[in-house]
Amino acid sequence: MKISVKVPATTANLGPGFDCLGMALPIYNTITIEETVLPGTGVEINVLNDDSTNDDLLMEHIPMDENSIIYKAVELLYNSIGQTPSELKITVQSQIPIAKGLGSSASVIVGGLIAANELLGHPADEVALLSIATEVEGHPDNVTPAIVGGLVLTSLEDDGRVVYRKLEWPEEWSITVCVPDYELLTDISRSVLPKEVAREDAVFNAKRLAMFVQAVNTKDDELMRLALQDRLHQPYRMKLVPGLDSIIENLKHEENVLGCVLSGAGPSIVIISKKNDIEKIKTIVKNTWEAQNVKVNIMTLPIEKNGAQIINHE
Ligand code: HSE
């Protein structure tokens, strides 16, 4: 049997929603799991670029053996029904850039899990898939939208369950994703975060997250402008994302811009704006980053309403 799953990229946090807000975007990885016929061949994992050549950067950051996050996810699923994975060939066809804050690791975890679940005859329901994916990833804000699509508010509860609700993204607002030409690993980006924060900062974010949900539900530009701020992670990550402070500064007076936030752990940034003047916004970002010798790929994307989809089953 051979199963292929297409999984969207994701942008997490969206400013105030550290580890609990995430959104699916229309860039995809395809994960294929194939049963191999030769007994004792174990699990083989390959990562390929769009043009089907091996991706060196991916190979460097995603171990291709039992330490691989895909292997861990698949193994947890097999273990949950008392089995161990073997005789499997796993291939990742990669379009989501790695180490850019766009959920590439979440996508391979989710794709591996959903393909393996199909192969095994669906032992895991959505709740179980969310729990396993979150256990491997460490936080639910990328894996949840990768599984269910759309914009989600998601929480890992103490008992290991992931509870989420979808929010309806207003069509009036654009999402512009700016991907710089340097990488930042999530582990490094999380290592600079303090274990404890001041009460004022916790209250600041609690207010912003509540504003975010209300602003999205009522399409309130003014509230969204206040909501898209953060004191729990972005200030600490600024030094890892050269150019972010200047971009925020240079966009401050653009009246169509509602906010400029780090995408997940960075280094990509996401600009939420009204639909006018997108080209001007792109030019400002491009010029600001280029002045610091950073090349940038800028895409205005719709939200991806669908989560991971099985695209081939043979
Ligand atoms: N919420 C996570 C973080 C997303 O900010 O570290 C990273 O993928």
XYZ file of C-alpha atoms and ligand atoms in Angstrom:
322
model
C 0.000 0.000 0.000
C 1.142 3.574 -0.689
C -0.467 6.658 0.862
C 0.334 10.317 0.096
C -0.794 13.205 2.259
C -0.618 16.892 1.361
C -0.101 19.134 4.402
C -0.256 22.943 4.505
C 2.316 25.323 5.933
C 1.301 27.188 9.067
C 2.031 30.466 10.763
C 1.840 30.329 14.555
C 1.458 32.855 17.387
C 0.091 35.721 15.209
C 1.456 38.200 17.743
C -0.252 37.683 21.113
C -1.150 33.985 20.739
C 2.160 32.416 21.767
C 1.790 28.617 21.514
C -2.000 28.873 21.040
C -2.904 30.664 17.767
C -2.090 29.240 14.358
C -3.227 29.515 10.761
C -2.841 27.244 7.723
C -1.338 28.695 4.530
C -1.419 27.395 0.929
C 2.160 26.103 0.638
C 2.438 22.320 0.955
C 4.622 19.373 1.805
C 3.588 15.963 0.516
C 4.427 12.993 2.705
C 4.228 9.514 1.213
C 4.401 6.273 3.165
C 4.861 3.086 1.236
C 4.949 -0.450 2.577
C 8.045 -2.163 1.252
C 7.896 -5.829 0.371
C 11.224 -6.981 1.746
C 10.972 -8.060 5.384
C 13.626 -6.651 7.727
C 14.224 -3.503 5.671
C 13.224 -1.224 8.579
C 12.141 2.333 7.944
C 13.733 4.430 5.191
C 13.166 8.189 5.139
C 13.933 10.508 2.213
C 13.407 14.225 1.827
C 13.173 15.658 -1.667
C 13.000 19.160 -3.050
C 10.346 20.286 -5.466
C 12.539 19.144 -8.353
C 12.932 15.723 -6.685
C 16.582 16.233 -5.760
C 17.642 15.619 -2.168
C 17.304 18.664 0.034
C 20.580 19.150 1.880
C 19.214 21.623 4.410
C 16.324 19.332 5.254
C 18.633 16.352 5.466
C 20.808 18.324 7.888
C 17.961 19.350 10.180
C 15.616 16.385 9.982
C 17.512 13.221 10.900
C 16.597 10.426 8.538
C 16.691 7.638 11.135
C 14.829 6.698 14.325
C 15.601 10.196 15.652
C 13.513 11.750 12.928
C 10.395 13.583 14.060
C 8.431 11.733 11.361
C 9.688 8.414 12.656
C 8.807 9.401 16.245
C 5.277 10.389 15.231
C 4.717 7.217 13.217
C 6.222 5.087 15.992
C 3.926 6.612 18.640
C 0.913 5.800 16.478
C 2.050 2.199 15.904
C 2.854 1.829 19.629
C -0.655 3.029 20.535
C -1.994 -0.161 18.941
C 0.810 -2.367 20.269
C 2.855 -2.477 17.037
C 6.266 -1.226 15.864
C 6.801 0.361 12.448
C 8.940 -1.552 9.978
C 9.211 -2.165 6.234
C 8.189 1.414 5.482
C 9.554 3.899 2.988
C 8.699 7.490 3.924
C 9.255 10.298 1.417
C 8.820 14.004 2.071
C 8.343 16.141 -1.039
C 9.115 19.557 0.333
C 7.844 22.982 -0.700
C 7.567 24.558 2.746
C 10.870 26.289 3.489
C 12.628 24.823 6.517
C 13.677 26.803 9.600
C 11.723 29.870 8.444
C 8.847 29.785 10.958
C 6.325 28.301 8.536
C 5.613 24.970 10.203
C 7.745 22.650 8.076
C 8.390 20.292 11.018
C 4.696 20.266 11.970
C 3.824 19.398 8.377
C 6.054 16.328 8.272
C 4.833 15.121 11.679
C 1.206 15.541 10.604
C 1.749 14.038 7.150
C 3.557 11.002 8.582
C 0.843 10.458 11.179
C -2.098 10.776 8.811
C -0.494 8.537 6.187
C 0.379 5.893 8.799
C -3.125 6.124 10.277
C -4.612 5.447 6.841
C -2.212 2.544 6.323
C -3.263 1.033 9.662
C -7.012 1.392 8.998
C -7.688 4.504 11.132
C -6.918 3.396 14.685
C -6.565 7.072 15.723
C -9.335 9.679 15.613
C -8.681 13.429 15.294
C -8.273 13.843 19.073
C -5.595 11.121 19.185
C -3.790 12.500 16.117
C -3.699 15.989 17.649
C -2.290 14.624 20.914
C 0.440 12.565 19.257
C 1.408 15.375 16.874
C 1.596 17.847 19.762
C 3.636 15.431 21.874
C 6.250 15.232 19.101
C 6.191 18.943 18.185
C 6.019 20.223 21.778
C 3.253 22.784 21.206
C -0.064 22.619 19.337
C -0.164 25.904 17.401
C 1.359 24.579 14.143
C 0.142 20.978 14.173
C -3.506 21.888 14.853
C -4.029 24.095 11.770
C -1.897 21.649 9.747
C -4.452 18.942 10.644
C -7.719 20.904 10.582
C -6.939 23.963 8.410
C -8.026 27.583 8.893
C -7.298 29.856 11.835
C -7.379 28.085 15.188
C -7.187 28.843 18.863
C -5.653 25.690 20.312
C -4.637 24.483 23.747
C -2.673 21.519 25.057
C -4.500 20.565 28.265
C -2.870 18.967 31.322
C -4.228 15.522 30.426
C -2.496 15.652 27.004
C -5.696 16.422 25.099
C -5.634 19.215 22.526
C -8.742 21.384 22.526
C -9.210 23.753 19.599
C -11.780 26.040 18.050
C -11.719 27.535 14.568
C -12.059 31.284 14.108
C -13.368 32.808 10.879
C -10.689 34.991 9.244
C -12.251 38.200 7.824
C -11.948 38.272 4.035
C -11.243 41.998 4.240
C -7.794 41.325 5.733
C -4.716 40.272 3.797
C -1.910 38.064 4.980
C 1.506 38.911 3.567
C 4.260 36.454 4.423
C 7.847 37.724 4.154
C 10.514 35.011 4.158
C 14.123 36.209 4.582
C 17.042 34.273 3.117
C 18.422 33.185 6.503
C 17.295 30.317 8.729
C 16.431 30.258 12.416
C 15.877 26.953 14.210
C 12.888 26.839 16.560
C 15.000 25.356 19.376
C 17.345 28.342 19.248
C 14.466 30.774 19.017
C 12.782 29.172 22.064
C 16.033 29.085 24.047
C 16.108 32.904 24.330
C 12.678 33.055 25.999
C 12.562 33.640 29.754
C 10.997 30.959 31.993
C 9.079 33.616 33.904
C 7.593 36.946 32.844
C 6.449 40.045 34.683
C 2.775 40.183 35.625
C 2.294 43.359 33.496
C 3.525 41.453 30.447
C 1.239 38.489 31.146
C -1.712 40.881 31.514
C -0.654 42.751 28.349
C -0.814 39.498 26.344
C -4.022 38.265 27.993
C -5.699 41.515 26.895
C -4.230 41.301 23.369
C -5.352 37.709 22.868
C -8.902 38.555 23.978
C -8.830 41.573 21.618
C -7.597 39.333 18.773
C -10.510 36.908 19.105
C -13.083 39.711 19.357
C -11.484 41.672 16.486
C -11.544 38.622 14.191
C -15.137 37.793 15.141
C -16.397 41.327 14.551
C -13.948 42.392 11.772
C -12.824 45.303 13.915
C -9.773 47.013 12.352
C -9.139 49.295 15.295
C -9.164 46.451 17.817
C -6.991 44.248 15.572
C -4.373 47.006 15.412
C -4.141 46.893 19.215
C -4.348 43.099 19.313
C -1.360 42.347 17.087
C 1.201 43.077 19.762
C 3.124 40.822 22.061
C 5.366 40.869 25.104
C 5.906 37.157 25.661
C 8.181 36.196 22.785
C 8.768 38.826 20.104
C 10.817 41.268 22.215
C 13.232 38.453 23.150
C 13.505 37.185 19.582
C 14.186 40.593 18.000
C 17.939 40.078 18.237
C 17.653 36.794 16.314
C 15.710 38.434 13.483
C 17.783 41.340 12.207
C 15.554 43.795 10.393
C 12.301 43.030 12.231
C 12.496 46.145 14.420
C 13.149 48.410 11.391
C 10.311 46.805 9.422
C 7.870 47.364 12.304
C 9.109 50.951 12.591
C 8.865 51.612 8.840
C 5.330 50.222 8.635
C 4.115 52.094 11.723
C 2.551 54.959 9.803
C 0.952 52.866 7.043
C -2.729 53.221 7.793
C -3.705 50.000 6.015
C -1.320 47.913 8.096
C -3.013 46.338 11.111
C 0.115 44.649 12.421
C 3.460 43.078 11.713
C 4.273 39.910 13.646
C 6.844 37.153 13.733
C 5.694 33.978 11.982
C 5.991 31.255 14.608
C 9.514 31.264 15.992
C 10.718 33.369 13.029
C 12.576 34.520 11.066
C 9.676 35.039 8.599
C 7.296 37.838 9.392
C 3.594 38.182 8.660
C 1.915 41.476 7.904
C -1.821 41.720 8.428
C -3.317 44.564 6.448
C -6.388 45.804 4.678
C -6.441 44.938 0.998
C -5.221 48.313 -0.308
C -1.607 49.305 -0.794
C -0.189 45.763 -0.581
C 2.483 46.625 -3.181
C 3.607 49.596 -1.110
C 3.819 47.408 1.994
C 5.883 44.820 0.083
C 8.243 47.511 -1.173
C 8.808 48.832 2.337
C 9.654 45.350 3.638
C 11.871 44.563 0.657
C 13.778 47.839 0.882
C 14.221 47.600 4.634
C 15.586 44.085 4.531
C 17.703 44.695 1.421
C 19.310 47.673 3.175
C 20.572 45.066 5.660
C 21.741 42.727 2.893
C 18.857 40.322 3.433
C 17.043 38.975 0.395
C 13.351 38.330 0.942
C 10.600 36.352 -0.730
C 7.245 38.072 -0.181
C 3.896 36.352 -0.795
C 0.379 37.617 -0.181
C -1.562 34.427 0.476
C -5.140 33.472 1.234
C -5.774 31.433 4.349
C -5.885 27.677 3.630
C -9.232 26.492 4.938
C -8.428 22.792 4.581
C -6.054 20.833 6.734
C -4.027 17.800 5.663
C -5.611 15.798 2.823
C -4.967 12.275 1.598
C -4.220 12.764 -2.101
C -3.218 9.262 -3.113
C -4.100 5.799 -1.846
C -2.968 2.839 -3.887
N 4.733 28.803 19.241
C 5.984 28.317 18.741
C 7.081 29.278 19.106
C 5.914 28.172 17.269
O 6.846 30.478 19.015
O 8.160 28.854 19.521
C 7.188 27.629 16.707
O 6.968 26.725 15.723
